[in-house]
Amino acid sequence: MMATLNLSSFNPGPFILVGIPGLEQFHIWIGIPFFAIYFVALAGNGILVYLIAMDCSLHEPMFYFLSMLASADIILCTTCVPKTLGIFWFGAQEITFSGCLTQLFFVHFSFFLDSAILLGMAFDRYMAICSPLRYTSVLTPRTIVKIMVGIVSRSFSVIVPVVFLVKRLPFCKTRLIPHTYCEHIGVARLFCADISINIWYGFAVPIMTVFSDLILIIVSYTLILRAVFHLPSRDARQKALNTCGSHVSVILIFYTPAMFSVLTHRFGHNISRTFHIMFANLYVTIPPALNPIIYGVKTKQIRDKVILLFLPKVMQ
């Protein structure tokens, strides 16, 4: 009878997000750099989206994908950072079950969204460099819309089962989540049931989808580099390498911590929880902050538009 009273599969009530275990006394100070990074991420990605939406000269496939990446980054950091700052600065540790599921959904949704967008950008660069004569006929506005709808649909269909896998579990009496935001496995471990399906789904799906994206990206850039070094003009090679360099930098910034986090959940039992959670927080803030900076520095069209926006006299 008592076991029955301690279980609830429908409405377990609010959870308590602990923050970063072991560093509670430093939460106020940790929140300052997190706020600064979040501000940079919002400003940088917001400027990118604005410039691409308002400037007709940037209405090209590459920049459409870039605006989509910036939008996904805004979703990722906004899903996590405001709540994290509330925990650090105001002790607002409570989160409702529905709020936790919503946060869980958007954290993982934006992760798969980023991966698929990076694959789309790799395909765009492959067509531009390896098949330039077919570029405009293949990547038409209609095709770009179809690709974007496919990217969003795939990310949504992969993550929706996670929500139902969590909702089906019977809830135990503990409500403490040793984290700053709700993520799949961290929440699943609070429930009184075998969560092996959750663990394997949370491990196998990223491996199948994200690794397949990564393999296709590596193949694309292998073909791109081979084509680049066969270009007759040194200036053309340099321009192509500069464009691809920004993409490769963003790919490394995204996939390296993402793969570390996925593998740590499954195999990293000896890794300190404090380190893991701090790393997970950096993962949702650093890439969104760095991406617009990298593209702003490495992509001439974006760099010129940013200078024109903030320093119009310099461009005159």
PDB file of C-alpha atoms in Angstrom:
ATOM      1  CA  MET A   1       0.000   0.000   0.000  1.00  0.00           C
ATOM      2  CA  MET A   2       2.821   2.426   0.905  1.00  0.00           C
ATOM      3  CA  ALA A   3       4.660   1.530  -2.288  1.00  0.00           C
ATOM      4  CA  THR A   4       1.525   2.404  -4.228  1.00  0.00           C
ATOM      5  CA  LEU A   5       1.258   5.775  -2.489  1.00  0.00           C
ATOM      6  CA  ASN A   6       4.862   6.621  -3.301  1.00  0.00           C
ATOM      7  CA  LEU A   7       4.342   6.057  -7.023  1.00  0.00           C
ATOM      8  CA  SER A   8       2.667   8.336  -9.488  1.00  0.00           C
ATOM      9  CA  SER A   9       2.999   8.026 -13.251  1.00  0.00           C
ATOM     10  CA  PHE A  10       0.793  10.972 -14.094  1.00  0.00           C
ATOM     11  CA  ASN A  11       1.648  14.059 -12.068  1.00  0.00           C
ATOM     12  CA  PRO A  12       4.706  13.712  -9.831  1.00  0.00           C
ATOM     13  CA  GLY A  13       4.594  17.384  -8.875  1.00  0.00           C
ATOM     14  CA  PRO A  14       7.481  19.864  -8.975  1.00  0.00           C
ATOM     15  CA  PHE A  15      11.143  18.844  -9.132  1.00  0.00           C
ATOM     16  CA  ILE A  16      14.064  20.584  -7.470  1.00  0.00           C
ATOM     17  CA  LEU A  17      17.047  21.462  -9.685  1.00  0.00           C
ATOM     18  CA  VAL A  18      20.058  21.425  -7.370  1.00  0.00           C
ATOM     19  CA  GLY A  19      22.437  23.355  -9.644  1.00  0.00           C
ATOM     20  CA  ILE A  20      26.063  22.243  -9.864  1.00  0.00           C
ATOM     21  CA  PRO A  21      26.661  19.727  -7.039  1.00  0.00           C
ATOM     22  CA  GLY A  22      29.707  20.581  -4.963  1.00  0.00           C
ATOM     23  CA  LEU A  23      29.824  24.184  -6.150  1.00  0.00           C
ATOM     24  CA  GLU A  24      26.673  25.533  -4.505  1.00  0.00           C
ATOM     25  CA  GLN A  25      28.608  28.156  -2.553  1.00  0.00           C
ATOM     26  CA  PHE A  26      29.986  29.564  -5.823  1.00  0.00           C
ATOM     27  CA  HIS A  27      26.680  29.703  -7.707  1.00  0.00           C
ATOM     28  CA  ILE A  28      26.391  33.502  -7.549  1.00  0.00           C
ATOM     29  CA  TRP A  29      29.860  33.970  -9.038  1.00  0.00           C
ATOM     30  CA  ILE A  30      29.467  31.217 -11.628  1.00  0.00           C
ATOM     31  CA  GLY A  31      26.291  32.926 -12.815  1.00  0.00           C
ATOM     32  CA  ILE A  32      28.176  36.089 -13.883  1.00  0.00           C
ATOM     33  CA  PRO A  33      30.192  34.519 -16.755  1.00  0.00           C
ATOM     34  CA  PHE A  34      27.156  32.429 -17.717  1.00  0.00           C
ATOM     35  CA  PHE A  35      25.080  35.597 -18.051  1.00  0.00           C
ATOM     36  CA  ALA A  36      27.822  37.284 -20.122  1.00  0.00           C
ATOM     37  CA  ILE A  37      28.104  34.273 -22.455  1.00  0.00           C
ATOM     38  CA  TYR A  38      24.314  34.077 -22.778  1.00  0.00           C
ATOM     39  CA  PHE A  39      24.139  37.774 -23.656  1.00  0.00           C
ATOM     40  CA  VAL A  40      26.815  37.310 -26.348  1.00  0.00           C
ATOM     41  CA  ALA A  41      24.930  34.282 -27.737  1.00  0.00           C
ATOM     42  CA  LEU A  42      21.602  36.141 -27.888  1.00  0.00           C
ATOM     43  CA  ALA A  43      23.120  39.290 -29.390  1.00  0.00           C
ATOM     44  CA  GLY A  44      25.318  37.483 -31.921  1.00  0.00           C
ATOM     45  CA  ASN A  45      22.678  35.054 -33.159  1.00  0.00           C
ATOM     46  CA  GLY A  46      19.981  37.730 -33.098  1.00  0.00           C
ATOM     47  CA  ILE A  47      22.129  40.002 -35.282  1.00  0.00           C
ATOM     48  CA  LEU A  48      22.790  37.140 -37.709  1.00  0.00           C
ATOM     49  CA  VAL A  49      19.084  36.341 -38.073  1.00  0.00           C
ATOM     50  CA  TYR A  50      18.239  40.035 -38.488  1.00  0.00           C
ATOM     51  CA  LEU A  51      20.899  40.667 -41.133  1.00  0.00           C
ATOM     52  CA  ILE A  52      19.998  37.592 -43.173  1.00  0.00           C
ATOM     53  CA  ALA A  53      16.266  38.366 -42.985  1.00  0.00           C
ATOM     54  CA  MET A  54      16.614  42.046 -43.909  1.00  0.00           C
ATOM     55  CA  ASP A  55      19.455  42.045 -46.473  1.00  0.00           C
ATOM     56  CA  CYS A  56      18.473  40.698 -49.906  1.00  0.00           C
ATOM     57  CA  SER A  57      22.128  40.096 -50.852  1.00  0.00           C
ATOM     58  CA  LEU A  58      22.255  37.424 -48.123  1.00  0.00           C
ATOM     59  CA  HIS A  59      19.230  35.535 -49.438  1.00  0.00           C
ATOM     60  CA  GLU A  60      21.296  32.544 -50.521  1.00  0.00           C
ATOM     61  CA  PRO A  61      21.156  28.875 -49.417  1.00  0.00           C
ATOM     62  CA  MET A  62      24.284  29.132 -47.252  1.00  0.00           C
ATOM     63  CA  PHE A  63      22.870  32.053 -45.287  1.00  0.00           C
ATOM     64  CA  TYR A  64      19.431  30.457 -44.969  1.00  0.00           C
ATOM     65  CA  PHE A  65      21.102  27.501 -43.255  1.00  0.00           C
ATOM     66  CA  LEU A  66      23.146  29.899 -41.137  1.00  0.00           C
ATOM     67  CA  SER A  67      20.015  31.753 -39.985  1.00  0.00           C
ATOM     68  CA  MET A  68      18.440  28.410 -39.101  1.00  0.00           C
ATOM     69  CA  LEU A  69      21.541  27.442 -37.089  1.00  0.00           C
ATOM     70  CA  ALA A  70      21.418  30.789 -35.271  1.00  0.00           C
ATOM     71  CA  SER A  71      17.721  30.260 -34.461  1.00  0.00           C
ATOM     72  CA  ALA A  72      18.426  26.745 -33.124  1.00  0.00           C
ATOM     73  CA  ASP A  73      21.244  28.149 -30.954  1.00  0.00           C
ATOM     74  CA  ILE A  74      18.899  30.772 -29.511  1.00  0.00           C
ATOM     75  CA  ILE A  75      16.408  28.009 -28.637  1.00  0.00           C
ATOM     76  CA  LEU A  76      19.151  25.871 -27.049  1.00  0.00           C
ATOM     77  CA  CYS A  77      20.634  28.500 -24.736  1.00  0.00           C
ATOM     78  CA  THR A  78      17.288  30.173 -23.912  1.00  0.00           C
ATOM     79  CA  THR A  79      15.816  26.811 -22.905  1.00  0.00           C
ATOM     80  CA  CYS A  80      18.520  26.336 -20.258  1.00  0.00           C
ATOM     81  CA  VAL A  81      20.352  29.512 -19.240  1.00  0.00           C
ATOM     82  CA  PRO A  82      17.519  31.697 -17.794  1.00  0.00           C
ATOM     83  CA  LYS A  83      16.454  28.869 -15.467  1.00  0.00           C
ATOM     84  CA  THR A  84      20.108  28.204 -14.582  1.00  0.00           C
ATOM     85  CA  LEU A  85      20.606  31.877 -13.666  1.00  0.00           C
ATOM     86  CA  GLY A  86      17.411  31.731 -11.577  1.00  0.00           C
ATOM     87  CA  ILE A  87      18.920  28.823  -9.640  1.00  0.00           C
ATOM     88  CA  PHE A  88      22.319  30.527  -9.238  1.00  0.00           C
ATOM     89  CA  TRP A  89      21.101  33.998  -8.259  1.00  0.00           C
ATOM     90  CA  PHE A  90      17.607  33.669  -6.799  1.00  0.00           C
ATOM     91  CA  GLY A  91      17.420  30.090  -5.532  1.00  0.00           C
ATOM     92  CA  ALA A  92      14.551  29.378  -7.946  1.00  0.00           C
ATOM     93  CA  GLN A  93      15.209  25.640  -7.963  1.00  0.00           C
ATOM     94  CA  GLU A  94      11.649  24.402  -8.359  1.00  0.00           C
ATOM     95  CA  ILE A  95      10.350  23.336 -11.781  1.00  0.00           C
ATOM     96  CA  THR A  96       7.005  21.709 -12.571  1.00  0.00           C
ATOM     97  CA  PHE A  97       6.818  18.282 -14.178  1.00  0.00           C
ATOM     98  CA  SER A  98       5.350  19.755 -17.386  1.00  0.00           C
ATOM     99  CA  GLY A  99       7.987  22.495 -17.352  1.00  0.00           C
ATOM    100  CA  CYS A 100      10.691  19.861 -16.917  1.00  0.00           C
ATOM    101  CA  LEU A 101       9.355  17.829 -19.863  1.00  0.00           C
ATOM    102  CA  THR A 102       9.172  20.971 -22.002  1.00  0.00           C
ATOM    103  CA  GLN A 103      12.757  21.888 -21.161  1.00  0.00           C
ATOM    104  CA  LEU A 104      13.898  18.314 -21.781  1.00  0.00           C
ATOM    105  CA  PHE A 105      12.197  18.302 -25.191  1.00  0.00           C
ATOM    106  CA  PHE A 106      13.699  21.577 -26.417  1.00  0.00           C
ATOM    107  CA  VAL A 107      17.219  20.822 -25.119  1.00  0.00           C
ATOM    108  CA  HIS A 108      17.393  17.584 -27.099  1.00  0.00           C
ATOM    109  CA  PHE A 109      15.356  18.901 -30.042  1.00  0.00           C
ATOM    110  CA  SER A 110      17.782  21.779 -30.618  1.00  0.00           C
ATOM    111  CA  PHE A 111      20.725  19.348 -30.325  1.00  0.00           C
ATOM    112  CA  PHE A 112      19.434  17.181 -33.191  1.00  0.00           C
ATOM    113  CA  LEU A 113      18.383  20.312 -35.072  1.00  0.00           C
ATOM    114  CA  ASP A 114      21.937  21.694 -34.918  1.00  0.00           C
ATOM    115  CA  SER A 115      23.386  18.416 -36.163  1.00  0.00           C
ATOM    116  CA  ALA A 116      21.027  18.217 -39.139  1.00  0.00           C
ATOM    117  CA  ILE A 117      21.614  21.886 -40.031  1.00  0.00           C
ATOM    118  CA  LEU A 118      25.383  21.353 -40.037  1.00  0.00           C
ATOM    119  CA  LEU A 119      24.862  18.453 -42.446  1.00  0.00           C
ATOM    120  CA  GLY A 120      22.731  20.716 -44.652  1.00  0.00           C
ATOM    121  CA  MET A 121      25.476  23.358 -44.622  1.00  0.00           C
ATOM    122  CA  ALA A 122      28.067  20.718 -45.581  1.00  0.00           C
ATOM    123  CA  PHE A 123      25.882  19.681 -48.537  1.00  0.00           C
ATOM    124  CA  ASP A 124      25.531  23.335 -49.540  1.00  0.00           C
ATOM    125  CA  ARG A 125      29.333  23.802 -49.537  1.00  0.00           C
ATOM    126  CA  TYR A 126      29.778  20.518 -51.444  1.00  0.00           C
ATOM    127  CA  MET A 127      27.437  21.707 -54.205  1.00  0.00           C
ATOM    128  CA  ALA A 128      28.996  25.198 -54.308  1.00  0.00           C
ATOM    129  CA  ILE A 129      32.576  23.928 -54.636  1.00  0.00           C
ATOM    130  CA  CYS A 130      32.304  20.509 -56.294  1.00  0.00           C
ATOM    131  CA  SER A 131      29.371  21.218 -58.645  1.00  0.00           C
ATOM    132  CA  PRO A 132      29.189  25.011 -59.016  1.00  0.00           C
ATOM    133  CA  LEU A 133      27.395  24.866 -62.389  1.00  0.00           C
ATOM    134  CA  ARG A 134      24.539  22.859 -60.878  1.00  0.00           C
ATOM    135  CA  TYR A 135      24.392  24.824 -57.604  1.00  0.00           C
ATOM    136  CA  THR A 136      21.517  27.181 -58.441  1.00  0.00           C
ATOM    137  CA  SER A 137      19.514  24.518 -60.291  1.00  0.00           C
ATOM    138  CA  VAL A 138      19.758  22.003 -57.410  1.00  0.00           C
ATOM    139  CA  LEU A 139      19.487  24.287 -54.360  1.00  0.00           C
ATOM    140  CA  THR A 140      16.428  26.235 -55.450  1.00  0.00           C
ATOM    141  CA  PRO A 141      14.316  28.110 -52.856  1.00  0.00           C
ATOM    142  CA  ARG A 142      11.741  25.293 -53.075  1.00  0.00           C
ATOM    143  CA  THR A 143      14.423  22.676 -52.368  1.00  0.00           C
ATOM    144  CA  ILE A 144      15.800  24.696 -49.437  1.00  0.00           C
ATOM    145  CA  VAL A 145      12.325  24.875 -47.873  1.00  0.00           C
ATOM    146  CA  LYS A 146      11.926  21.097 -48.276  1.00  0.00           C
ATOM    147  CA  ILE A 147      15.322  20.485 -46.660  1.00  0.00           C
ATOM    148  CA  MET A 148      14.475  22.785 -43.743  1.00  0.00           C
ATOM    149  CA  VAL A 149      11.094  21.107 -43.205  1.00  0.00           C
ATOM    150  CA  GLY A 150      12.844  17.719 -43.310  1.00  0.00           C
ATOM    151  CA  ILE A 151      15.420  18.874 -40.751  1.00  0.00           C
ATOM    152  CA  VAL A 152      12.756  20.065 -38.315  1.00  0.00           C
ATOM    153  CA  SER A 153      10.549  17.001 -38.877  1.00  0.00           C
ATOM    154  CA  ARG A 154      13.406  14.563 -38.270  1.00  0.00           C
ATOM    155  CA  SER A 155      14.480  16.315 -35.069  1.00  0.00           C
ATOM    156  CA  PHE A 156      10.899  16.405 -33.793  1.00  0.00           C
ATOM    157  CA  SER A 157      10.176  12.743 -34.583  1.00  0.00           C
ATOM    158  CA  VAL A 158      13.397  11.593 -32.887  1.00  0.00           C
ATOM    159  CA  ILE A 159      12.708  13.480 -29.637  1.00  0.00           C
ATOM    160  CA  VAL A 160       8.948  13.017 -29.167  1.00  0.00           C
ATOM    161  CA  PRO A 161       9.399   9.339 -28.091  1.00  0.00           C
ATOM    162  CA  VAL A 162      11.749  10.531 -25.322  1.00  0.00           C
ATOM    163  CA  VAL A 163       8.924  12.559 -23.753  1.00  0.00           C
ATOM    164  CA  PHE A 164       6.635   9.504 -23.723  1.00  0.00           C
ATOM    165  CA  LEU A 165       9.429   7.254 -22.428  1.00  0.00           C
ATOM    166  CA  VAL A 166       9.729   9.583 -19.420  1.00  0.00           C
ATOM    167  CA  LYS A 167       5.972  10.044 -18.899  1.00  0.00           C
ATOM    168  CA  ARG A 168       5.350   6.277 -18.768  1.00  0.00           C
ATOM    169  CA  LEU A 169       7.674   5.781 -15.777  1.00  0.00           C
ATOM    170  CA  PRO A 170       6.283   5.461 -12.211  1.00  0.00           C
ATOM    171  CA  PHE A 171       7.599   8.251 -10.007  1.00  0.00           C
ATOM    172  CA  CYS A 172       9.532   7.739  -6.734  1.00  0.00           C
ATOM    173  CA  LYS A 173       9.446  10.056  -3.733  1.00  0.00           C
ATOM    174  CA  THR A 174      12.767  11.800  -4.469  1.00  0.00           C
ATOM    175  CA  ARG A 175      12.413  15.039  -6.418  1.00  0.00           C
ATOM    176  CA  LEU A 176      16.018  16.281  -6.461  1.00  0.00           C
ATOM    177  CA  ILE A 177      17.695  16.574  -9.874  1.00  0.00           C
ATOM    178  CA  PRO A 178      21.457  17.115  -9.472  1.00  0.00           C
ATOM    179  CA  HIS A 179      21.624  19.401 -12.489  1.00  0.00           C
ATOM    180  CA  THR A 180      20.803  22.938 -13.634  1.00  0.00           C
ATOM    181  CA  TYR A 181      18.281  21.821 -16.265  1.00  0.00           C
ATOM    182  CA  CYS A 182      16.171  18.775 -17.122  1.00  0.00           C
ATOM    183  CA  GLU A 183      17.712  16.287 -19.508  1.00  0.00           C
ATOM    184  CA  HIS A 184      16.505  12.836 -20.445  1.00  0.00           C
ATOM    185  CA  ILE A 185      18.639  10.404 -18.437  1.00  0.00           C
ATOM    186  CA  GLY A 186      18.961  12.708 -15.414  1.00  0.00           C
ATOM    187  CA  VAL A 187      15.167  12.847 -15.097  1.00  0.00           C
ATOM    188  CA  ALA A 188      14.642   9.156 -15.896  1.00  0.00           C
ATOM    189  CA  ARG A 189      16.894   8.143 -12.977  1.00  0.00           C
ATOM    190  CA  LEU A 190      14.358   9.645 -10.531  1.00  0.00           C
ATOM    191  CA  PHE A 191      11.752   7.001 -11.367  1.00  0.00           C
ATOM    192  CA  CYS A 192      11.044   3.616  -9.763  1.00  0.00           C
ATOM    193  CA  ALA A 193      11.346   1.380 -12.800  1.00  0.00           C
ATOM    194  CA  ASP A 194      13.803  -0.226 -15.151  1.00  0.00           C
ATOM    195  CA  ILE A 195      15.080   2.633 -17.326  1.00  0.00           C
ATOM    196  CA  SER A 196      17.206   0.479 -19.622  1.00  0.00           C
ATOM    197  CA  ILE A 197      14.965   1.422 -22.573  1.00  0.00           C
ATOM    198  CA  ASN A 198      15.538   5.111 -21.808  1.00  0.00           C
ATOM    199  CA  ILE A 199      19.293   4.597 -21.504  1.00  0.00           C
ATOM    200  CA  TRP A 200      19.605   2.639 -24.722  1.00  0.00           C
ATOM    201  CA  TYR A 201      17.275   4.931 -26.658  1.00  0.00           C
ATOM    202  CA  GLY A 202      19.186   7.945 -25.337  1.00  0.00           C
ATOM    203  CA  PHE A 203      22.435   6.309 -26.453  1.00  0.00           C
ATOM    204  CA  ALA A 204      21.458   4.492 -29.677  1.00  0.00           C
ATOM    205  CA  VAL A 205      19.457   7.303 -31.281  1.00  0.00           C
ATOM    206  CA  PRO A 206      22.275   9.897 -31.051  1.00  0.00           C
ATOM    207  CA  ILE A 207      24.707   7.277 -32.350  1.00  0.00           C
ATOM    208  CA  MET A 208      22.508   6.421 -35.329  1.00  0.00           C
ATOM    209  CA  THR A 209      21.445   9.968 -36.215  1.00  0.00           C
ATOM    210  CA  VAL A 210      24.260  12.246 -35.079  1.00  0.00           C
ATOM    211  CA  PHE A 211      27.041   9.839 -36.049  1.00  0.00           C
ATOM    212  CA  SER A 212      25.455   9.343 -39.466  1.00  0.00           C
ATOM    213  CA  ASP A 213      25.314  13.132 -39.844  1.00  0.00           C
ATOM    214  CA  LEU A 214      28.960  13.370 -38.804  1.00  0.00           C
ATOM    215  CA  ILE A 215      30.056  10.634 -41.221  1.00  0.00           C
ATOM    216  CA  LEU A 216      28.247  12.342 -44.114  1.00  0.00           C
ATOM    217  CA  ILE A 217      29.796  15.685 -43.116  1.00  0.00           C
ATOM    218  CA  ILE A 218      33.290  14.116 -43.095  1.00  0.00           C
ATOM    219  CA  VAL A 219      32.657  12.564 -46.538  1.00  0.00           C
ATOM    220  CA  SER A 220      31.403  15.926 -47.856  1.00  0.00           C
ATOM    221  CA  TYR A 221      34.441  17.833 -46.617  1.00  0.00           C
ATOM    222  CA  THR A 222      36.826  15.152 -47.891  1.00  0.00           C
ATOM    223  CA  LEU A 223      35.362  15.638 -51.370  1.00  0.00           C
ATOM    224  CA  ILE A 224      35.377  19.416 -50.890  1.00  0.00           C
ATOM    225  CA  LEU A 225      39.058  19.503 -49.908  1.00  0.00           C
ATOM    226  CA  ARG A 226      39.973  17.308 -52.862  1.00  0.00           C
ATOM    227  CA  ALA A 227      38.124  19.689 -55.189  1.00  0.00           C
ATOM    228  CA  VAL A 228      39.637  22.778 -53.521  1.00  0.00           C
ATOM    229  CA  PHE A 229      43.225  21.628 -54.074  1.00  0.00           C
ATOM    230  CA  HIS A 230      42.456  21.063 -57.754  1.00  0.00           C
ATOM    231  CA  LEU A 231      41.299  24.656 -58.268  1.00  0.00           C
ATOM    232  CA  PRO A 232      43.643  26.460 -60.685  1.00  0.00           C
ATOM    233  CA  SER A 233      43.595  29.842 -58.934  1.00  0.00           C
ATOM    234  CA  ARG A 234      45.320  30.366 -55.578  1.00  0.00           C
ATOM    235  CA  ASP A 235      42.777  33.081 -54.677  1.00  0.00           C
ATOM    236  CA  ALA A 236      39.902  30.707 -55.405  1.00  0.00           C
ATOM    237  CA  ARG A 237      41.505  28.043 -53.191  1.00  0.00           C
ATOM    238  CA  GLN A 238      41.998  30.556 -50.384  1.00  0.00           C
ATOM    239  CA  LYS A 239      38.413  31.811 -50.605  1.00  0.00           C
ATOM    240  CA  ALA A 240      37.033  28.258 -50.558  1.00  0.00           C
ATOM    241  CA  LEU A 241      39.234  27.286 -47.606  1.00  0.00           C
ATOM    242  CA  ASN A 242      38.176  30.389 -45.641  1.00  0.00           C
ATOM    243  CA  THR A 243      34.504  29.582 -46.148  1.00  0.00           C
ATOM    244  CA  CYS A 244      34.962  25.918 -45.244  1.00  0.00           C
ATOM    245  CA  GLY A 245      37.223  26.821 -42.313  1.00  0.00           C
ATOM    246  CA  SER A 246      34.387  28.583 -40.490  1.00  0.00           C
ATOM    247  CA  HIS A 247      32.097  25.592 -41.051  1.00  0.00           C
ATOM    248  CA  VAL A 248      34.700  23.099 -39.835  1.00  0.00           C
ATOM    249  CA  SER A 249      35.354  25.196 -36.705  1.00  0.00           C
ATOM    250  CA  VAL A 250      31.645  25.252 -35.855  1.00  0.00           C
ATOM    251  CA  ILE A 251      31.365  21.503 -36.522  1.00  0.00           C
ATOM    252  CA  LEU A 252      34.235  20.759 -34.123  1.00  0.00           C
ATOM    253  CA  ILE A 253      32.815  23.074 -31.441  1.00  0.00           C
ATOM    254  CA  PHE A 254      29.442  21.329 -31.691  1.00  0.00           C
ATOM    255  CA  TYR A 255      30.338  17.642 -32.044  1.00  0.00           C
ATOM    256  CA  THR A 256      33.277  17.364 -29.626  1.00  0.00           C
ATOM    257  CA  PRO A 257      31.382  18.262 -26.405  1.00  0.00           C
ATOM    258  CA  ALA A 258      28.171  16.650 -27.690  1.00  0.00           C
ATOM    259  CA  MET A 259      29.823  13.270 -28.191  1.00  0.00           C
ATOM    260  CA  PHE A 260      31.610  13.587 -24.840  1.00  0.00           C
ATOM    261  CA  SER A 261      28.280  14.216 -23.087  1.00  0.00           C
ATOM    262  CA  VAL A 262      26.494  11.307 -24.809  1.00  0.00           C
ATOM    263  CA  LEU A 263      29.320   8.843 -24.087  1.00  0.00           C
ATOM    264  CA  THR A 264      29.681  10.053 -20.486  1.00  0.00           C
ATOM    265  CA  HIS A 265      26.009   9.287 -19.771  1.00  0.00           C
ATOM    266  CA  ARG A 266      26.517   5.709 -20.927  1.00  0.00           C
ATOM    267  CA  PHE A 267      30.090   4.888 -19.899  1.00  0.00           C
ATOM    268  CA  GLY A 268      31.486   7.718 -17.769  1.00  0.00           C
ATOM    269  CA  HIS A 269      30.715   6.318 -14.331  1.00  0.00           C
ATOM    270  CA  ASN A 270      34.120   7.402 -12.991  1.00  0.00           C
ATOM    271  CA  ILE A 271      33.786  11.020 -14.151  1.00  0.00           C
ATOM    272  CA  SER A 272      33.009  13.531 -11.412  1.00  0.00           C
ATOM    273  CA  ARG A 273      29.359  14.644 -11.406  1.00  0.00           C
ATOM    274  CA  THR A 274      30.476  18.236 -10.759  1.00  0.00           C
ATOM    275  CA  PHE A 275      32.687  18.184 -13.862  1.00  0.00           C
ATOM    276  CA  HIS A 276      30.022  16.512 -15.996  1.00  0.00           C
ATOM    277  CA  ILE A 277      27.315  19.023 -15.089  1.00  0.00           C
ATOM    278  CA  MET A 278      29.641  22.016 -15.467  1.00  0.00           C
ATOM    279  CA  PHE A 279      30.638  20.676 -18.896  1.00  0.00           C
ATOM    280  CA  ALA A 280      26.971  20.158 -19.837  1.00  0.00           C
ATOM    281  CA  ASN A 281      26.280  23.812 -18.972  1.00  0.00           C
ATOM    282  CA  LEU A 282      29.225  25.014 -21.037  1.00  0.00           C
ATOM    283  CA  TYR A 283      27.961  22.908 -23.949  1.00  0.00           C
ATOM    284  CA  VAL A 284      24.624  24.776 -24.075  1.00  0.00           C
ATOM    285  CA  THR A 285      26.280  28.217 -23.834  1.00  0.00           C
ATOM    286  CA  ILE A 286      29.723  28.209 -25.492  1.00  0.00           C
ATOM    287  CA  PRO A 287      28.817  26.926 -29.012  1.00  0.00           C
ATOM    288  CA  PRO A 288      25.832  29.311 -29.398  1.00  0.00           C
ATOM    289  CA  ALA A 289      28.095  32.214 -28.328  1.00  0.00           C
ATOM    290  CA  LEU A 290      31.041  31.254 -30.548  1.00  0.00           C
ATOM    291  CA  ASN A 291      29.156  30.356 -33.738  1.00  0.00           C
ATOM    292  CA  PRO A 292      28.132  33.907 -34.747  1.00  0.00           C
ATOM    293  CA  ILE A 293      31.610  35.199 -33.839  1.00  0.00           C
ATOM    294  CA  ILE A 294      33.263  32.586 -36.054  1.00  0.00           C
ATOM    295  CA  TYR A 295      30.959  33.319 -38.983  1.00  0.00           C
ATOM    296  CA  GLY A 296      31.261  37.055 -38.407  1.00  0.00           C
ATOM    297  CA  VAL A 297      35.067  36.880 -38.577  1.00  0.00           C
ATOM    298  CA  LYS A 298      35.498  34.229 -41.300  1.00  0.00           C
ATOM    299  CA  THR A 299      32.645  35.088 -43.700  1.00  0.00           C
ATOM    300  CA  LYS A 300      33.309  38.328 -45.575  1.00  0.00           C
ATOM    301  CA  GLN A 301      29.661  39.017 -46.471  1.00  0.00           C
ATOM    302  CA  ILE A 302      28.590  38.735 -42.821  1.00  0.00           C
ATOM    303  CA  ARG A 303      31.601  40.695 -41.576  1.00  0.00           C
ATOM    304  CA  ASP A 304      30.911  43.575 -43.998  1.00  0.00           C
ATOM    305  CA  LYS A 305      27.213  43.684 -43.067  1.00  0.00           C
ATOM    306  CA  VAL A 306      27.991  43.765 -39.333  1.00  0.00           C
ATOM    307  CA  ILE A 307      30.478  46.613 -39.827  1.00  0.00           C
ATOM    308  CA  LEU A 308      27.928  48.462 -41.946  1.00  0.00           C
ATOM    309  CA  LEU A 309      25.274  47.967 -39.246  1.00  0.00           C
ATOM    310  CA  PHE A 310      27.375  49.289 -36.355  1.00  0.00           C
ATOM    311  CA  LEU A 311      30.010  51.454 -38.061  1.00  0.00           C
ATOM    312  CA  PRO A 312      28.386  52.795 -41.232  1.00  0.00           C
ATOM    313  CA  LYS A 313      31.008  55.534 -41.650  1.00  0.00           C
ATOM    314  CA  VAL A 314      33.793  52.950 -41.925  1.00  0.00           C
ATOM    315  CA  MET A 315      32.176  51.430 -45.037  1.00  0.00           C
ATOM    316  CA  GLN A 316      31.712  54.786 -46.777  1.00  0.00           C
TER     317      GLN A 316
END
